[in-house]
XYZ file of C-alpha atoms in Angstrom:
401
model
C 44.287 -2.043 10.695
C 44.758 -3.988 7.465
C 47.981 -4.487 5.529
C 48.521 -3.987 1.821
C 51.456 -3.470 -0.563
C 51.351 0.202 0.368
C 51.507 -0.442 4.111
C 48.972 -0.217 6.920
C 45.538 1.102 6.070
C 42.547 2.198 8.120
C 39.972 -0.647 8.278
C 36.557 -0.210 6.713
C 33.298 -0.080 8.667
C 32.543 -3.722 7.993
C 36.053 -4.786 9.039
C 35.732 -2.846 12.283
C 32.359 -4.425 12.996
C 33.696 -7.905 12.247
C 36.588 -7.353 14.650
C 34.110 -6.195 17.274
C 32.167 -9.458 16.954
C 29.237 -8.088 14.976
C 27.949 -10.785 12.616
C 27.145 -10.149 8.980
C 23.512 -10.937 9.700
C 23.364 -8.310 12.450
C 25.154 -5.842 10.186
C 22.587 -6.365 7.409
C 19.779 -6.032 9.936
C 21.172 -2.654 10.972
C 21.468 -1.601 7.314
C 17.846 -2.650 6.850
C 16.755 -0.440 9.736
C 18.538 2.520 8.140
C 16.870 1.824 4.796
C 13.496 1.743 6.543
C 14.171 5.156 8.078
C 15.203 6.605 4.697
C 11.961 5.376 3.161
C 9.709 6.265 6.107
C 7.993 9.202 4.420
C 7.367 7.331 1.200
C 5.976 4.316 3.016
C 3.411 6.357 4.906
C 2.465 8.688 2.091
C 2.179 5.860 -0.412
C 4.206 7.794 -2.985
C 6.820 6.358 -5.296
C 8.414 9.738 -5.782
C 11.932 10.220 -4.362
C 10.769 13.696 -3.291
C 9.270 12.034 -0.211
C 11.834 9.942 1.614
C 14.499 7.843 -0.088
C 12.720 4.826 -1.633
C 15.661 3.956 -3.880
C 17.935 3.102 -0.943
C 18.021 -0.575 0.048
C 19.770 -2.473 2.822
C 22.084 -4.030 0.224
C 23.007 -0.574 -1.106
C 23.933 0.601 2.371
C 25.865 -2.586 3.153
C 27.894 -2.337 -0.060
C 28.747 1.279 0.657
C 29.735 0.528 4.250
C 31.963 -2.290 3.019
C 34.282 0.252 1.434
C 33.853 3.300 3.690
C 36.642 4.114 6.128
C 36.037 5.519 9.594
C 35.379 9.245 9.129
C 36.846 11.812 11.457
C 34.198 13.656 13.426
C 34.222 16.917 15.373
C 31.165 17.065 17.619
C 30.672 20.462 19.217
C 28.600 21.139 22.337
C 27.796 24.845 22.272
C 24.955 26.655 24.055
C 22.740 23.662 24.907
C 21.631 21.200 27.578
C 23.388 18.002 26.303
C 19.950 16.538 25.500
C 20.820 15.901 21.834
C 23.933 13.906 22.736
C 21.926 12.068 25.381
C 19.497 11.099 22.624
C 22.352 9.702 20.528
C 23.727 7.724 23.474
C 20.348 6.015 23.777
C 19.954 5.183 20.094
C 18.365 1.796 19.468
C 20.276 0.959 16.287
C 23.713 0.683 17.831
C 25.471 1.207 21.155
C 27.506 4.284 21.968
C 30.659 2.140 21.996
C 30.039 1.123 18.377
C 29.363 4.690 17.315
C 32.442 6.124 18.991
C 34.935 3.283 18.523
C 33.811 1.375 15.439
C 31.634 3.482 13.160
C 33.023 6.976 13.693
C 36.335 8.451 14.770
C 34.962 11.056 17.137
C 38.188 12.950 17.663
C 36.585 15.798 19.597
C 33.482 15.810 21.749
C 33.645 17.531 25.098
C 30.855 15.435 26.600
C 32.271 11.928 26.064
C 35.962 12.288 25.166
C 38.645 11.237 27.627
C 41.072 14.011 26.739
C 40.886 17.373 28.513
C 42.613 20.742 28.377
C 45.494 21.066 25.935
C 45.143 17.477 24.730
C 41.520 18.074 23.764
C 42.372 21.328 22.006
C 45.174 19.593 20.113
C 42.824 16.840 18.951
C 40.546 19.518 17.534
C 43.387 21.356 15.826
C 44.760 18.158 14.255
C 41.377 17.104 12.894
C 40.714 20.531 11.364
C 44.183 20.556 9.831
C 43.626 17.140 8.214
C 40.244 18.227 6.798
C 37.529 16.136 5.215
C 35.835 15.587 8.582
C 32.162 15.570 9.531
C 31.159 18.454 11.781
C 28.204 17.830 14.082
C 26.988 20.774 16.164
C 24.738 20.669 19.216
C 23.656 23.993 20.670
C 23.181 27.580 19.622
C 25.856 30.162 18.917
C 25.991 33.067 21.347
C 26.745 36.413 19.688
C 25.746 39.103 22.173
C 28.473 41.059 23.996
C 31.159 39.541 21.809
C 30.010 35.978 22.496
C 31.090 35.933 26.156
C 27.957 34.028 27.178
C 29.389 30.787 25.778
C 33.156 30.325 25.912
C 34.916 26.997 25.271
C 38.645 26.571 25.726
C 39.069 30.338 25.769
C 37.209 30.808 22.476
C 33.741 32.060 21.760
C 31.245 29.559 20.401
C 31.174 31.491 17.125
C 34.946 31.352 16.629
C 35.034 27.670 17.573
C 32.285 26.878 15.069
C 33.946 28.780 12.233
C 37.286 27.121 12.897
C 35.767 23.642 13.105
C 33.874 24.157 9.841
C 37.079 24.785 7.876
C 37.635 21.909 5.475
C 34.605 19.946 6.730
C 33.097 17.519 4.220
C 29.650 17.800 5.818
C 28.078 19.976 8.504
C 25.132 18.815 10.588
C 23.233 21.138 12.926
C 21.594 18.732 15.369
C 18.768 19.878 17.636
C 16.491 22.910 17.833
C 19.244 25.012 19.412
C 21.809 24.512 16.651
C 19.194 24.736 13.892
C 17.101 27.719 15.041
C 18.678 29.001 18.256
C 16.365 26.975 20.497
C 14.871 27.967 23.815
C 17.693 30.399 24.590
C 16.838 32.308 21.396
C 13.278 32.859 22.642
C 12.304 36.468 23.331
C 14.067 38.493 24.568
C 17.059 36.290 23.574
C 19.447 37.746 26.183
C 22.545 35.958 24.826
C 21.942 36.720 21.151
C 21.623 33.010 20.352
C 21.401 32.005 16.682
C 21.497 28.807 14.667
C 24.519 27.364 12.874
C 23.507 28.356 9.340
C 23.134 31.979 10.464
C 26.858 31.970 11.241
C 27.898 29.767 8.313
C 25.639 31.424 5.755
C 27.834 30.458 2.812
C 28.015 26.756 3.725
C 25.516 23.969 3.174
C 24.171 22.825 6.551
C 21.980 19.775 7.115
C 19.447 20.688 9.798
C 18.268 17.840 12.035
C 15.749 19.704 14.169
C 14.028 18.631 17.377
C 14.415 19.104 21.108
C 16.047 16.643 20.967
C 15.910 14.859 17.608
C 15.374 11.096 17.488
C 18.712 9.273 17.757
C 18.049 7.130 14.696
C 17.366 10.234 12.589
C 20.692 11.752 13.645
C 22.659 8.586 12.895
C 20.736 7.877 9.687
C 21.589 11.347 8.381
C 25.284 10.684 9.012
C 25.000 7.206 7.487
C 23.327 8.613 4.384
C 26.189 11.009 3.790
C 28.758 8.257 4.319
C 27.084 5.861 1.909
C 26.197 8.403 -0.799
C 28.875 11.062 -0.495
C 26.142 13.706 -0.627
C 23.567 14.959 1.880
C 20.013 13.580 1.722
C 17.255 15.528 0.006
C 16.078 18.365 2.251
C 13.064 20.618 2.649
C 13.073 24.416 2.456
C 14.537 24.581 5.968
C 17.403 22.205 5.204
C 15.852 19.251 7.072
C 16.214 15.712 5.619
C 13.003 14.828 3.795
C 13.109 11.221 4.930
C 12.355 12.414 8.473
C 10.611 15.774 8.016
C 8.467 15.456 4.894
C 5.109 15.106 6.633
C 3.252 16.427 9.628
C 2.964 14.469 12.856
C -0.812 14.836 12.547
C -0.918 12.701 9.407
C 0.753 9.648 10.984
C -0.489 10.031 14.556
C -2.086 6.963 16.148
C -4.731 9.281 17.630
C -5.742 10.630 14.216
C -8.915 8.473 13.991
C -10.184 10.201 17.142
C -9.526 13.573 15.521
C -11.549 12.486 12.496
C -14.331 11.264 14.796
C -14.430 14.505 16.786
C -13.252 12.803 19.988
C -11.009 15.139 21.977
C -9.327 15.193 25.364
C -10.580 18.317 27.168
C -8.650 17.871 30.420
C -5.846 15.467 31.239
C -8.000 13.482 33.677
C -11.217 13.151 31.680
C -12.713 10.130 29.951
C -11.123 11.115 26.637
C -7.671 11.103 28.194
C -8.268 7.642 29.646
C -9.472 6.404 26.264
C -6.576 7.832 24.268
C -8.530 10.460 22.322
C -7.022 13.309 20.281
C -4.962 15.858 22.243
C -5.587 18.865 19.993
C -7.754 20.710 22.519
C -5.098 20.393 25.244
C -2.408 21.943 23.101
C -1.147 19.339 20.614
C 0.792 21.053 17.812
C 0.908 17.946 15.614
C -1.128 19.582 12.799
C 1.629 22.161 12.264
C 4.740 20.115 13.131
C 6.867 18.113 10.699
C 8.666 15.085 12.141
C 8.868 11.278 11.987
C 8.154 10.859 15.714
C 4.996 8.710 15.292
C 6.743 6.515 12.695
C 10.208 5.901 14.157
C 9.321 6.615 17.810
C 11.767 6.533 20.736
C 13.451 4.064 23.094
C 13.835 1.174 20.656
C 10.639 2.172 18.836
C 8.583 1.743 21.996
C 6.735 5.034 22.279
C 6.681 8.785 21.677
C 5.208 11.792 23.556
C 1.688 11.771 22.075
C 1.361 8.021 22.588
C 2.088 8.532 26.295
C -0.622 11.202 26.565
C 1.513 14.322 26.211
C 0.660 16.787 23.402
C 3.240 17.512 20.738
C 4.906 20.863 21.527
C 6.188 21.443 17.987
C 9.878 21.270 18.895
C 11.044 20.578 15.324
C 9.677 23.914 14.100
C 11.337 27.316 14.002
C 10.773 29.532 17.059
C 8.563 26.837 18.604
C 8.965 28.224 22.125
C 7.718 31.670 21.127
C 5.020 30.443 18.735
C 3.592 27.460 20.603
C 3.588 28.453 24.267
C 1.707 27.912 26.496
C 2.251 24.319 25.410
C -0.886 22.868 26.985
C -3.308 25.462 25.664
C -5.120 25.247 22.361
C -3.856 27.994 20.101
C -6.396 28.720 17.339
C -4.208 31.264 15.594
C -0.749 29.728 15.739
C 1.527 31.628 13.337
C 2.982 29.513 10.562
C 1.890 26.530 8.535
C -1.286 24.563 8.827
C -3.565 25.288 11.706
C -4.432 28.894 10.963
C -5.892 28.135 7.523
C -9.436 27.183 6.699
C -10.221 23.546 6.035
C -10.524 24.351 2.344
C -7.102 26.015 2.286
C -5.522 23.109 4.120
C -7.212 20.573 1.902
C -6.697 22.257 -1.461
C -3.993 24.895 -1.205
C -1.400 22.785 0.611
C -1.964 19.465 -1.095
C 0.309 20.399 -3.980
C 3.130 21.127 -1.558
C 2.689 18.307 0.941
C 0.298 15.727 -0.564
C -1.365 15.294 2.790
C -3.833 18.190 2.999
C -6.763 16.226 1.579
C -6.773 13.973 4.626
C -6.891 16.971 6.928
C -9.763 18.515 4.959
C -11.717 15.283 5.212
C -10.964 15.093 8.926
C -12.114 18.642 9.560
C -15.315 17.989 7.593
C -16.042 14.840 9.584
C -15.518 16.707 12.824
C -17.840 19.524 11.760
C -20.597 17.055 10.914
C -20.026 15.127 14.131
C -20.160 18.328 16.143
C -23.475 19.303 14.577
C -25.102 15.936 15.174
C -23.762 15.002 18.616
C -24.241 17.925 20.925
C -23.623 21.623 21.265
C -20.633 21.090 23.570
C -18.451 20.000 20.635
C -17.065 23.339 19.518
C -16.043 23.950 15.877
C -12.309 23.818 15.140
C -11.634 27.531 15.006
C -7.939 26.821 14.511
C -8.771 25.355 11.116
C -11.122 28.197 10.209
C -14.259 26.126 10.818
C -17.480 28.038 11.249
C -20.478 27.177 13.349
C -22.658 24.370 12.001
C -25.334 26.876 10.903
C -22.966 29.076 8.933
C -21.112 26.037 7.587
C -24.338 24.529 6.293
C -25.311 27.842 4.721
C -21.921 28.062 3.049
C -22.209 24.489 1.772
C -25.659 25.231 0.380
C -24.379 28.309 -1.376
C -21.557 26.346 -2.981
C -23.799 23.521 -4.204
C -26.355 25.931 -5.639
């Protein structure tokens, strides 16, 4: 606490960090890592437009804002979920859980990590809601079937708890596939009637940080952006922050050159798998999934699923469990964006919306030519609408004539 003419005041972020022994240099380094995350999409896409990422945010901007920001009150709900999203936060590389809970945020209510239980926990929630101006973070889906009895917390349904916690909130974050879209439990036949947060809070602005689970740095960066700007970051049509969801995994994947060269893993123990080739034929949903996984990565930026040899399962996308299963099978007619279109549609029709379709068109063309010249075992990419080499050549000839 600091003292002024008006009495004791809540310390700012920077004061809390200084008291905790965090040096100014380390603080600026952390601000720099946040700025890098905000600008991730712009850096990769090579665009100067703020529509992709947040290029106008610098480490100095974040540091100056943090210098004056007080610890915000936070209500962090754990609804119908597996605790995976909170586990992701606890393993964030940018800061330790002690700093997040004790120094950066006043997490007044979180069932998973708070010391209080029973009536004391309920009172902490009531007091925070009454004060207002808090940040509401929600993990997990909302159960609505049979009056919501499938998910009860402190004698209340998940829906009632969410609505109460949202009263007076300055910002609402739905974190994870469950809270954004309903998640795995909302998959057919959805026995609990699970829905996402914005379905319940239809009249409120909700920032959707999707993923199963999302990357810890993306979660914390979204909160940091709101704290330093007073407004949510720019979002896409699904309410996801553009700095983390403005481009497809396919366009930043380290295995993309193998896709362009027509080199695919066919089974998980073949030569392609040992050589790190493209995982599209064993079920990778990277061409239709938007996320910063290959850029930010996990575990202190060490790796991510595709880098380890596991195909992307599309967990940041709506209804991914229904649309993308079986996860390890190639799905040539996946409903939704990207892979069901022809190469021409991907390359020309989507470029205006995403500015990345041209690369995919070029990749599909290279693969088609490689398939025709190498051997007959390289099948055309039916998922992208590719035809056989004979019909493709005929079509090309018709266009040029």
